[in-house]
Amino acid sequence: MAMLGKIEDFVGCVHPDSPLRQALNLLWDYQLGRQPEIAEIVARQKPGETVKIPINGDLVYLLVQCYETRARERGRFEAHQAYTDVQFLGQGTEWIELFDLRRRSAAPTYDRNNNAYFPLDPEPCSRLLLRAGDVAVLFPNDAHAAGLSVAESQHSLVHKLVIKVKNAHLAAG
């Protein structure tokens, strides 16, 4: 079940030893200006660019993204078999549509990178409105279509940090 809020709302709710907490702490440090190297990447980034930064091998990594939001007709759902997305919107506004994979009649087909992609339904599903400073935590059952324009005919520039956390949804040990 996806969650939306502010970093400070989530930090105290997640176990200190959790990789999910590591991701939230990194975003918290970024927001407080304690990640100048990430801030520099964001400042130089041009629309359409994505920079991948390893944090803890393939267990936790950061994607720094810059893009124009798109019309809903151009969106698609994606789901990650093993990764939880922690998406922080640094600039802009966007919709993220959500679909609970447990409601789907057939299990999605995952590619070699354990990702699944499929079209949006004609009718909107659940939606999260992200504004600058918001964080969305999207678990493996949360198929999501991010980067959708809030105003149908108007696209906005978005700067986003997405931290991928492997197996954050599983109980420890």
Coordinates of C-alpha atoms in Angstrom, one line a residue:
M1 CA 0.0 0.0 0.0
A2 CA 1.6 3.2 -1.2
M3 CA 2.3 6.0 1.3
L4 CA 2.5 9.8 0.7
G5 CA 3.9 12.4 3.0
K6 CA 6.9 14.3 4.1
I7 CA 10.3 12.8 4.9
E8 CA 10.1 13.8 8.5
D9 CA 6.8 11.9 8.8
F10 CA 8.3 8.7 7.7
V11 CA 11.8 8.7 9.3
G12 CA 10.5 8.1 12.8
C13 CA 8.1 5.3 11.7
V14 CA 10.8 3.0 10.1
H15 CA 13.2 0.9 12.0
P16 CA 16.7 2.5 12.3
D17 CA 18.4 -0.6 10.8
S18 CA 16.1 -0.9 7.8
P19 CA 17.4 -0.2 4.3
L20 CA 14.2 1.8 3.9
R21 CA 15.4 4.0 6.8
Q22 CA 18.7 4.4 5.0
A23 CA 16.9 5.7 2.0
L24 CA 14.8 8.1 4.0
N25 CA 17.9 9.4 5.9
L26 CA 19.6 10.1 2.5
L27 CA 16.6 12.1 1.3
W28 CA 16.4 13.9 4.7
D29 CA 20.1 14.8 4.4
Y30 CA 19.6 16.0 0.9
Q31 CA 16.7 18.2 1.9
L32 CA 18.7 19.7 4.7
G33 CA 21.6 20.6 2.4
R34 CA 23.9 17.8 3.6
Q35 CA 24.3 16.1 0.3
P36 CA 26.1 18.8 -1.8
E37 CA 27.3 16.3 -4.5
I38 CA 23.7 15.3 -5.2
A39 CA 22.5 18.9 -5.2
E40 CA 25.2 19.7 -7.7
I41 CA 24.0 16.9 -10.0
V42 CA 20.4 18.2 -9.7
A43 CA 21.5 21.8 -10.5
R44 CA 23.4 20.7 -13.7
Q45 CA 20.8 18.2 -14.9
K46 CA 18.9 18.8 -18.2
P47 CA 15.4 17.5 -19.0
G48 CA 15.5 13.8 -20.0
E49 CA 18.6 12.9 -18.0
T50 CA 18.8 10.3 -15.3
V51 CA 21.9 9.7 -13.2
K52 CA 22.3 6.5 -11.2
I53 CA 24.3 6.6 -8.0
P54 CA 25.1 3.4 -6.1
I55 CA 24.4 3.6 -2.3
N56 CA 24.7 0.0 -1.2
G57 CA 25.4 -2.1 -4.3
D58 CA 22.2 -3.4 -5.9
L59 CA 20.4 -3.3 -2.5
V60 CA 20.0 0.5 -2.4
Y61 CA 20.7 2.9 -5.2
L62 CA 19.6 6.4 -6.2
L63 CA 18.2 7.7 -9.5
V64 CA 18.4 11.5 -10.0
Q65 CA 15.9 12.4 -12.7
C66 CA 14.8 15.5 -14.6
Y67 CA 11.9 15.3 -17.0
E68 CA 8.8 17.1 -18.3
T69 CA 5.5 15.6 -17.1
R70 CA 3.4 13.9 -19.7
A71 CA -0.2 13.5 -20.6
R72 CA -2.0 10.6 -19.1
E73 CA -2.4 9.0 -22.6
R74 CA 1.4 8.6 -22.7
G75 CA 1.7 7.0 -19.3
R76 CA 2.1 3.4 -18.4
F77 CA 2.2 1.4 -15.2
E78 CA 5.4 -0.1 -14.0
A79 CA 6.0 -2.5 -11.1
H80 CA 9.1 -3.9 -9.5
Q81 CA 9.2 -7.4 -8.3
A82 CA 11.8 -6.9 -5.6
Y83 CA 12.2 -3.1 -5.2
T84 CA 10.4 -0.5 -3.2
D85 CA 10.6 3.0 -4.7
V86 CA 11.1 6.0 -2.4
Q87 CA 10.3 8.9 -4.7
F88 CA 11.1 12.5 -3.6
L89 CA 9.9 15.4 -5.6
G90 CA 12.4 18.2 -5.4
Q91 CA 10.8 20.5 -8.0
G92 CA 7.5 20.5 -9.9
T93 CA 4.1 18.8 -9.5
E94 CA 2.9 15.5 -10.9
W95 CA 0.3 12.8 -10.5
I96 CA 1.2 9.2 -9.8
E97 CA -1.5 6.7 -10.7
L98 CA -1.5 3.5 -8.7
F99 CA -2.9 0.1 -9.2
D100 CA -2.8 -2.7 -6.6
L101 CA -1.3 -5.8 -8.4
R102 CA -3.3 -8.0 -6.0
R103 CA -6.5 -6.9 -7.8
R104 CA -5.2 -8.0 -11.2
S105 CA -6.6 -11.3 -12.5
A106 CA -3.3 -12.5 -13.8
A107 CA 0.2 -11.9 -12.3
P108 CA 2.3 -9.5 -14.3
T109 CA 5.0 -10.7 -16.6
Y110 CA 8.3 -9.4 -15.3
D111 CA 11.3 -8.8 -17.6
R112 CA 14.9 -9.9 -17.0
N113 CA 15.3 -6.9 -14.7
N114 CA 12.3 -7.9 -12.6
N115 CA 10.2 -5.0 -13.9
A116 CA 6.7 -5.2 -15.4
Y117 CA 5.1 -2.6 -17.7
F118 CA 1.5 -2.4 -18.8
P119 CA -1.0 0.2 -20.1
L120 CA -3.1 2.4 -18.0
D121 CA -6.8 1.6 -17.7
P122 CA -9.1 4.0 -19.5
E123 CA -10.4 5.2 -16.2
P124 CA -8.0 6.6 -13.6
C125 CA -7.1 4.4 -10.7
S126 CA -6.0 5.7 -7.3
R127 CA -3.8 8.8 -7.7
L128 CA -1.3 10.6 -5.6
L129 CA -0.6 14.3 -6.1
L130 CA 3.1 15.0 -5.5
R131 CA 4.3 18.6 -4.9
A132 CA 7.8 19.7 -4.2
G133 CA 9.0 18.3 -0.9
D134 CA 6.6 15.3 -1.0
V135 CA 7.8 11.7 -0.7
A136 CA 5.9 8.6 -2.1
V137 CA 6.8 5.1 -0.9
L138 CA 5.7 2.6 -3.5
F139 CA 5.9 -1.1 -2.6
P140 CA 6.2 -4.0 -5.1
N141 CA 2.4 -4.5 -5.2
D142 CA 2.0 -0.8 -6.1
A143 CA 2.1 -0.6 -9.9
H144 CA 2.6 3.0 -10.6
A145 CA 2.5 5.5 -13.5
A146 CA 4.6 8.5 -12.4
G147 CA 5.3 11.7 -14.2
L148 CA 1.7 12.5 -15.2
S149 CA 0.8 16.1 -15.8
V150 CA -1.5 17.7 -13.3
A151 CA -3.0 20.1 -16.0
E152 CA -4.0 18.2 -19.1
S153 CA -2.5 20.6 -21.6
Q154 CA 0.3 21.9 -19.5
H155 CA 3.5 20.0 -18.7
S156 CA 5.9 20.9 -15.9
L157 CA 9.6 20.3 -15.3
V158 CA 10.2 17.9 -12.5
H159 CA 13.4 17.1 -10.5
K160 CA 13.0 13.9 -8.7
L161 CA 15.2 11.6 -6.5
V162 CA 14.1 8.0 -6.6
I163 CA 15.8 5.6 -4.2
K164 CA 15.4 1.9 -5.1
V165 CA 15.4 -0.4 -2.0
K166 CA 15.6 -4.1 -2.6
N167 CA 13.4 -6.3 -0.5
A168 CA 12.3 -3.4 1.8
H169 CA 8.9 -5.0 2.0
L170 CA 10.2 -8.3 3.5
A171 CA 10.5 -8.9 7.2
A172 CA 14.1 -9.0 8.5
G173 CA 15.9 -12.3 9.1

